[in-house]
Short mmCIF file of C-alpha atoms and ligand atoms in Angstrom, two decimals:
data_model
loop_
_atom_site.label_atom_id
_atom_site.label_comp_id
_atom_site.label_asym_id
_atom_site.label_seq_id
_atom_site.Cartn_x
_atom_site.Cartn_y
_atom_site.Cartn_z
CA MET A 1 -0.05 -0.09 0.15
CA ASP A 2 1.46 3.50 -0.96
CA LYS A 3 1.21 6.62 1.00
CA ASP A 4 -1.90 8.74 1.31
CA TYR A 5 -0.89 11.01 -1.60
CA TYR A 6 -4.33 13.04 -1.57
CA GLY A 7 -3.36 13.88 2.04
CA ILE A 8 0.10 14.65 1.53
CA LEU A 9 -0.90 17.33 -1.15
CA GLY A 10 -3.80 18.55 1.08
CA VAL A 11 -6.61 17.62 -1.74
CA LYS A 12 -9.56 15.89 -1.91
CA LYS A 13 -9.91 12.40 -3.71
CA ASP A 14 -11.95 14.08 -6.61
CA ALA A 15 -9.49 16.95 -7.13
CA THR A 16 -9.18 18.18 -10.78
CA ASP A 17 -5.63 18.33 -12.34
CA ALA A 18 -5.30 22.09 -11.81
CA GLU A 19 -6.00 21.72 -8.03
CA ILE A 20 -3.51 19.15 -7.88
CA LYS A 21 -0.96 21.03 -9.59
CA SER A 22 -1.57 24.22 -7.90
CA ALA A 23 -1.45 22.18 -4.50
CA TYR A 24 1.90 20.69 -5.62
CA ARG A 25 3.30 24.05 -6.59
CA ASN A 26 2.51 25.69 -3.22
CA LEU A 27 4.01 22.79 -1.33
CA ALA A 28 6.98 22.39 -3.29
CA LYS A 29 8.04 26.03 -2.83
CA GLN A 30 7.25 25.89 0.78
CA TYR A 31 9.67 22.75 1.43
CA HIS A 32 12.18 23.21 -1.15
CA PRO A 33 15.56 22.29 0.28
CA ASP A 34 16.92 25.76 -0.76
CA LYS A 35 14.43 27.21 2.09
CA PHE A 36 16.43 25.06 4.22
CA SER A 37 19.69 26.05 4.00
CA THR A 38 20.52 27.63 7.40
CA ALA A 39 17.78 25.48 9.29
CA SER A 40 18.99 22.94 11.91
CA GLU A 41 19.79 19.46 10.83
CA SER A 42 16.64 17.90 11.81
CA GLU A 43 14.40 20.54 10.28
CA LYS A 44 16.53 19.90 7.10
CA LYS A 45 15.97 16.34 7.43
CA SER A 46 12.17 16.51 7.90
CA ALA A 47 11.67 19.26 5.26
CA GLU A 48 13.60 16.94 2.72
CA GLU A 49 11.41 13.86 3.78
CA LYS A 50 8.33 16.13 2.99
CA PHE A 51 9.65 17.25 -0.03
CA LYS A 52 10.25 14.06 -1.37
CA ASP A 53 6.76 12.96 -0.32
CA ILE A 54 5.42 15.80 -2.04
CA ASN A 55 7.01 15.17 -5.27
CA GLN A 56 6.30 11.43 -5.00
CA ALA A 57 2.39 11.97 -4.57
CA TYR A 58 2.26 14.74 -7.43
CA SER A 59 4.21 12.34 -9.87
CA VAL A 60 1.49 9.64 -9.34
CA LEU A 61 -1.61 11.91 -8.97
CA SER A 62 -0.58 13.96 -12.17
CA ASP A 63 -0.31 10.94 -14.22
CA LYS A 64 -3.76 9.43 -15.49
CA GLU A 65 -2.81 5.84 -15.32
CA LYS A 66 -0.91 5.81 -12.35
CA ARG A 67 -3.41 7.62 -10.47
CA THR A 68 -6.39 5.35 -11.71
CA ASN A 69 -4.18 2.32 -10.38
CA TYR A 70 -3.64 4.30 -6.98
CA ASP A 71 -7.35 4.90 -6.85
CA ASN A 72 -8.70 1.48 -7.52
CA TYR A 73 -5.62 -0.53 -5.93
CA GLY A 74 -3.90 1.59 -3.55
CA SER A 75 -0.63 1.53 -5.64
CA GLU A 76 0.32 3.20 -8.73
CA ASP A 77 1.48 0.01 -10.09
CA GLY A 78 -2.05 -1.62 -10.34
CA PRO A 79 -3.00 -4.94 -8.90
CA MET A 80 0.40 -6.19 -9.19
CA GLY A 81 2.04 -3.47 -7.42
CA GLY A 82 1.63 -4.82 -3.83
CA GLY A 83 3.44 -7.97 -4.92
CA PHE A 84 6.91 -6.54 -5.57
CA GLY A 85 6.57 -5.08 -2.31
CA GLY A 86 9.61 -3.84 -0.73
CA GLY A 87 12.04 -5.33 -2.95
CA TYR A 88 10.98 -3.72 -5.96
CA GLY A 89 8.78 -0.85 -4.40
CA ALA A 90 11.48 2.12 -4.91
CA GLY A 91 12.36 0.48 -8.18
CA GLY A 92 8.82 0.56 -9.51
CA PHE A 93 8.51 4.09 -8.91
CA GLY A 94 11.80 4.47 -11.03
CA GLY A 95 14.92 3.92 -10.42
CA GLY A 96 12.70 6.78 -10.38
CA PHE A 97 12.45 8.31 -7.13
CA ASP A 98 15.59 9.81 -6.37
CA ASP A 99 16.13 11.02 -9.92
CA ILE A 100 12.88 13.19 -9.96
CA PHE A 101 14.09 14.93 -6.63
CA SER A 102 17.40 15.53 -7.93
CA ASN A 103 15.77 16.90 -11.26
CA ILE A 104 13.53 18.96 -9.38
CA PHE A 105 16.37 20.15 -7.64
CA SER A 106 18.03 21.20 -10.79
CA ALA A 107 15.03 22.75 -12.19
CA PHE A 108 14.83 25.14 -9.09
CA GLY A 109 18.47 25.86 -9.75
CA GLY A 110 19.30 24.19 -6.26
CA GLY A 111 22.52 22.35 -6.01
CA GLY A 112 23.80 20.61 -2.85
CA ARG A 113 25.50 17.32 -2.22
CA ARG A 114 24.04 15.78 -5.47
CA GLY A 115 25.85 18.35 -7.69
CA TYR A 116 27.96 16.04 -9.48
CA ARG A 117 27.21 15.76 -13.32
CA ASP A 118 28.05 11.96 -13.18
CA ASN A 119 26.88 9.14 -10.68
CA ARG A 120 29.22 10.28 -7.90
CA VAL A 121 27.13 10.43 -4.60
CA ASP A 122 28.95 11.91 -1.42
CA GLY A 123 28.46 10.21 1.39
CA ASP A 124 26.04 11.30 4.42
CA ASP A 125 27.45 13.13 7.51
CA ILE A 126 26.80 11.24 10.81
CA THR A 127 25.64 13.59 13.51
CA MET A 128 26.32 12.73 17.21
CA GLU A 129 25.81 14.24 20.48
CA LEU A 130 28.31 14.19 22.93
CA VAL A 131 27.32 14.74 26.66
CA LEU A 132 30.17 16.55 28.90
CA THR A 133 30.38 17.47 32.56
CA PHE A 134 30.51 21.28 33.16
CA ARG A 135 34.29 20.53 33.89
CA GLU A 136 35.08 18.79 30.93
CA ALA A 137 33.75 21.33 29.05
CA ALA A 138 35.90 24.00 30.87
CA PHE A 139 39.05 22.36 31.13
CA GLY A 140 38.67 20.30 27.93
CA CYS A 141 38.87 16.48 27.51
CA GLU A 142 39.54 13.35 25.66
CA LYS A 143 36.41 11.12 24.92
CA GLU A 144 35.88 8.14 22.62
CA ILE A 145 32.47 7.57 20.88
CA THR A 146 31.55 4.57 18.70
CA ILE A 147 29.85 5.12 15.46
CA ASN A 148 28.52 2.65 12.89
CA ARG A 149 29.22 3.89 9.37
CA ASN A 150 29.71 2.59 5.69
CA GLU A 151 33.06 2.03 4.68
CA GLU A 152 34.46 1.04 1.46
CA CYS A 153 34.50 -2.72 0.96
CA LYS A 154 38.31 -3.76 1.21
CA ASP A 155 37.59 -6.93 -0.63
CA CYS A 156 36.61 -5.19 -3.90
CA LYS A 157 37.82 -1.71 -3.35
CA GLY A 158 34.18 -0.47 -3.66
CA THR A 159 33.48 -1.86 -7.11
CA GLY A 160 30.85 -4.50 -5.68
CA ALA A 161 32.33 -7.10 -8.31
CA LYS A 162 33.93 -10.17 -6.69
CA ASP A 163 37.44 -10.23 -6.87
CA GLY A 164 39.05 -11.19 -10.24
CA THR A 165 35.68 -10.87 -11.80
CA LYS A 166 35.07 -8.49 -14.79
CA LEU A 167 32.71 -5.74 -15.08
CA LYS A 168 30.75 -5.62 -18.43
CA THR A 169 29.43 -2.38 -20.10
CA CYS A 170 25.82 -1.63 -19.38
CA SER A 171 23.89 -2.28 -22.34
CA ARG A 172 20.92 0.07 -21.64
CA CYS A 173 23.10 3.11 -21.41
CA ASN A 174 25.87 1.82 -23.52
CA GLY A 175 28.30 2.55 -20.60
CA THR A 176 27.49 6.31 -20.49
CA GLY A 177 25.74 5.86 -16.98
CA THR A 178 23.03 7.90 -18.20
CA ILE A 179 19.80 7.69 -20.30
CA LEU A 180 17.56 10.70 -21.87
CA THR A 181 13.98 10.86 -20.68
CA VAL A 182 11.47 13.28 -21.13
CA GLN A 183 9.43 14.45 -18.20
CA ASN A 184 6.22 16.22 -17.54
CA THR A 185 6.31 18.69 -14.73
CA PRO A 186 4.44 21.78 -13.69
CA PHE A 187 7.18 23.68 -15.60
CA GLY A 188 6.53 22.19 -18.61
CA ARG A 189 8.07 19.19 -20.65
CA ILE A 190 11.75 18.89 -19.75
CA GLN A 191 14.10 16.82 -21.48
CA ASN A 192 16.89 15.61 -19.10
CA SER A 193 19.31 12.93 -18.57
CA GLN A 194 18.58 10.57 -15.86
CA VAL A 195 21.11 8.07 -14.06
CA CYS A 196 20.67 4.69 -15.85
CA PRO A 197 18.56 2.56 -13.69
CA GLU A 198 20.14 -0.66 -14.96
CA CYS A 199 23.71 0.13 -13.93
CA ARG A 200 22.56 3.00 -11.52
CA GLY A 201 25.08 5.17 -13.39
CA THR A 202 28.07 3.17 -13.18
CA GLY A 203 28.07 2.22 -16.80
CA LYS A 204 28.94 -1.24 -15.67
CA ILE A 205 27.02 -4.28 -14.67
CA ILE A 206 28.46 -6.76 -12.06
CA GLU A 207 28.70 -10.08 -13.36
CA GLU A 208 29.51 -11.75 -10.22
CA GLN A 209 28.95 -9.80 -6.83
CA CYS A 210 31.37 -9.57 -4.06
CA PRO A 211 30.29 -12.05 -1.51
CA THR A 212 31.53 -9.57 1.24
CA CYS A 213 29.53 -6.66 0.65
CA ARG A 214 26.88 -8.25 -1.40
CA GLY A 215 27.77 -5.88 -4.37
CA ARG A 216 27.07 -2.74 -2.60
CA GLY A 217 30.72 -1.68 -2.56
CA PHE A 218 30.61 -0.79 1.29
CA THR A 219 30.34 -2.92 4.42
CA ARG A 220 29.11 -1.41 7.96
CA GLN A 221 31.80 -0.98 10.32
CA ARG A 222 31.70 -0.19 14.01
CA ARG A 223 34.42 2.35 14.59
CA THR A 224 35.74 4.06 17.67
CA VAL A 225 36.73 7.58 17.21
CA LYS A 226 38.81 9.63 19.76
CA ILE A 227 37.50 13.16 20.38
CA THR A 228 39.87 16.00 21.82
CA VAL A 229 37.48 18.61 23.26
CA PRO A 230 39.23 21.73 23.73
CA ALA A 231 38.79 23.71 26.91
CA GLY A 232 35.97 26.30 26.79
CA VAL A 233 33.67 24.91 24.92
CA ASP A 234 29.83 25.75 25.14
CA ASN A 235 26.60 23.81 25.01
CA GLY A 236 25.29 23.57 21.44
CA GLN A 237 28.68 23.95 19.80
CA MET A 238 29.57 21.61 16.85
CA MET A 239 32.84 19.84 16.07
CA THR A 240 33.50 18.63 12.73
CA TYR A 241 35.91 15.72 11.95
CA TYR A 242 36.22 15.76 8.30
CA ASN A 243 35.99 12.61 6.17
CA GLU A 244 34.73 10.44 9.24
CA GLY A 245 31.21 10.20 7.98
CA GLU A 246 29.55 7.79 5.55
CA ALA A 247 31.55 6.72 2.60
CA GLY A 248 30.71 8.15 -0.34
CA LYS A 249 29.60 6.07 -3.79
CA ASN A 250 31.29 5.74 -7.20
CA GLY A 251 34.04 8.01 -6.15
CA GLY A 252 31.93 10.40 -4.08
CA LYS A 253 33.49 12.25 -0.93
CA LYS A 254 33.29 10.69 2.58
CA GLY A 255 30.65 12.56 4.75
CA ASN A 256 31.78 14.25 7.91
CA LEU A 257 31.16 13.24 11.67
CA ILE A 258 29.54 16.23 13.16
CA ILE A 259 29.51 16.35 16.92
CA ILE A 260 27.03 18.62 18.93
CA LEU A 261 28.28 19.16 22.19
CA SER A 262 25.66 19.09 25.12
CA VAL A 263 27.11 20.50 28.51
CA LYS A 264 25.52 19.45 31.85
CA ALA A 265 24.63 22.43 34.35
CA HIS A 266 26.63 22.62 37.12
CA PRO A 267 25.07 22.85 40.68
CA VAL A 268 26.65 25.93 41.82
CA PHE A 269 28.03 27.89 38.63
CA LYS A 270 26.46 29.60 35.81
CA ARG A 271 27.78 30.42 32.66
CA ARG A 272 27.89 33.70 30.62
CA GLY A 273 30.27 33.14 27.79
CA SER A 274 33.33 32.76 29.40
CA ASP A 275 32.51 34.29 32.55
CA LEU A 276 31.20 32.45 35.53
CA LEU A 277 28.19 33.61 37.74
CA LEU A 278 28.00 32.56 41.29
CA GLU A 279 25.29 33.29 43.83
CA MET A 280 26.77 33.14 47.36
CA PRO A 281 24.83 33.73 50.58
CA ILE A 282 26.77 35.85 53.20
CA THR A 283 25.58 36.35 56.90
CA PHE A 284 24.14 39.57 58.45
CA THR A 285 27.36 40.23 60.56
CA GLN A 286 29.68 39.66 57.40
CA ALA A 287 27.79 42.02 55.47
CA ALA A 288 27.38 44.55 57.95
CA LEU A 289 31.11 44.38 59.53
CA GLY A 290 32.89 43.17 56.07
CA ALA A 291 34.64 39.58 56.20
CA LYS A 292 37.26 37.63 54.45
CA VAL A 293 35.51 34.85 52.88
CA ASP A 294 36.78 32.03 50.60
CA ILE A 295 34.80 31.97 47.29
CA PRO A 296 34.79 28.65 45.44
CA THR A 297 36.17 28.60 41.85
CA LEU A 298 36.57 25.56 39.26
CA ASN A 299 39.89 25.34 40.77
CA GLU A 300 41.02 26.41 44.45
CA PRO A 301 38.97 28.58 46.11
CA VAL A 302 40.29 32.33 46.44
CA SER A 303 40.21 34.38 49.54
CA TYR A 304 38.18 37.75 49.34
CA GLN A 305 37.46 40.63 51.37
CA ILE A 306 33.77 41.63 51.37
CA PRO A 307 33.67 45.23 52.42
CA GLU A 308 31.52 46.38 55.44
CA CYS A 309 28.00 47.19 54.65
CA THR A 310 27.62 45.18 51.81
CA GLN A 311 24.07 44.74 50.48
CA THR A 312 22.06 41.85 48.95
CA GLY A 313 22.75 41.73 45.32
CA THR A 314 26.02 43.42 45.05
CA MET A 315 28.09 41.83 42.48
CA PHE A 316 31.84 41.27 42.82
CA ARG A 317 34.29 40.45 39.98
CA ILE A 318 37.25 38.18 40.41
CA LYS A 319 39.34 38.85 37.25
CA GLY A 320 40.52 35.79 35.56
CA LYS A 321 38.94 33.34 37.40
CA GLY A 322 36.18 32.56 34.63
CA LEU A 323 36.39 29.71 31.72
CA LYS A 324 39.10 29.90 29.17
CA TYR A 325 38.22 31.33 25.91
CA LEU A 326 38.03 28.81 23.37
CA LYS A 327 40.50 30.31 20.94
CA LYS A 328 42.78 32.54 22.88
CA GLU A 329 45.07 31.97 26.12
CA GLN A 330 42.84 34.06 28.14
CA TYR A 331 40.18 33.50 30.74
CA GLY A 332 36.94 35.24 31.56
CA ASP A 333 35.82 36.39 35.03
CA LEU A 334 33.94 35.03 37.81
CA TYR A 335 30.94 37.16 39.09
CA VAL A 336 29.97 36.74 42.70
CA THR A 337 26.58 38.10 43.81
CA VAL A 338 26.02 37.77 47.50
CA THR A 339 22.84 37.33 49.26
CA VAL A 340 22.36 38.79 52.85
CA GLU A 341 20.85 36.06 55.21
CA THR A 342 18.84 37.21 58.30
CA PRO A 343 19.54 34.96 61.22
CA LYS A 344 17.24 32.29 62.19
CA GLY A 345 16.27 31.06 65.60
CA LEU A 346 16.92 34.33 67.38
CA ASN A 347 16.89 33.67 71.42
CA LYS A 348 15.82 35.96 73.84
CA GLU A 349 19.08 37.79 74.54
CA GLN A 350 19.86 38.08 70.98
CA LYS A 351 16.59 39.79 70.21
CA GLU A 352 17.33 42.10 72.90
CA GLN A 353 20.58 42.97 71.60
CA LEU A 354 19.22 43.43 68.07
CA LYS A 355 16.34 45.86 69.39
CA LYS A 356 19.06 47.79 71.38
CA LEU A 357 21.05 48.37 67.92
CA GLY A 358 18.00 48.89 65.99
CA GLU A 359 17.03 51.88 68.60
CA SER A 360 20.52 53.14 68.21
CA LEU A 361 20.66 53.38 64.38
CA ALA A 362 19.74 56.58 62.94
CA GLN A 363 17.56 56.96 59.86
CA ASN A 364 20.06 58.01 57.64
CA GLN A 365 21.93 54.66 58.12
CA SER A 366 19.04 52.97 56.15
CA PRO A 367 19.30 55.22 53.04
CA LYS A 368 17.09 52.97 50.86
CA GLN A 369 14.26 52.92 53.08
CA LYS A 370 14.65 56.52 53.77
CA SER A 371 14.47 57.60 50.03
CA TYR A 372 11.35 54.73 50.00
CA TYR A 373 9.31 56.49 52.62
CA ASP A 374 10.39 59.82 51.01
CA SER A 375 8.85 59.15 47.54
CA LEU A 376 5.85 57.52 49.03
CA ARG A 377 5.25 61.17 50.80
CA ASN A 378 5.41 62.72 47.23
CA LEU A 379 2.80 60.62 45.65
ZN1 ZN B 401 32.79 -5.88 -1.62
ZN1 ZN B 402 23.42 1.68 -17.68
#
């Protein structure tokens, strides 16, 4: 059973050709890969899937015979369509389907990874998330990650042909790897060269498949890659390891390995660029009289003199005790914001002492409160 093509294009089952064409045009514009060149990898992927679905739906519903088959049998291939099922499914749509995708691509003047004129296909990138602790991000670290990727088959050097056996020239394309086709699109009849479905563009037919890779030219390998994380990286940053992604096909480039860093929060420190932020409670007495306190840093604590009469919310800067800048030998600062804590569980004697203290304080010794009441009076 094929997909719900009417649903994909958002049209009714009895839609006219014009309605289908117009729905297709709008959606193709909306989801065209060019629109997603700056989007995130996952947004790109889902837009690409959507774009493919839209094109697939249109290629069936715009073709009278295919549409009738689809309406009657749920498959563009008619009653036999289901029988070929998984194995030939994509093939039924034509050595087709990817080619339509790339043709529409070029019709829009797009480019991308499939920009070769021959049958080379670059390998896909592999994207992995690497979780780091706050300290690992701050100081850098070495990590090992394990990936599964396609690598060129060693036994056939990527040709897909059994060792020692020859490749014969493809008779369908006479070894050129491409065939000329005429395609009806909303932009008119377009004649273009398509990758030969018989030889998949190689121009050659494998007589005896390589048993190691079953003719695919690559094998799936599990690899451990050492990742060197530099000091000062931040959450969401990416590291690219060139040519460590999936193998290309027919001489296409290898993809890259893209590591997306996910840095865990620290229980005490927050981060703003290369600066560290810390909130520290101090006692009422420390705030009033001033005090030498130990301030934690990512390394050894530093001793710091809090001046007398420090208020809640005061921020102190401790130079050079932040994080290392990613690309220079320089460090950010540590900003400490203090909170004055009112003492709890006062006994009778302590209360008496505080009461006396309170009575001895003049109004101008609490300037904030004084100006607050002054401003209320002026309302
Ligand atoms: Zn092989
Ligand atoms: Zn061919």
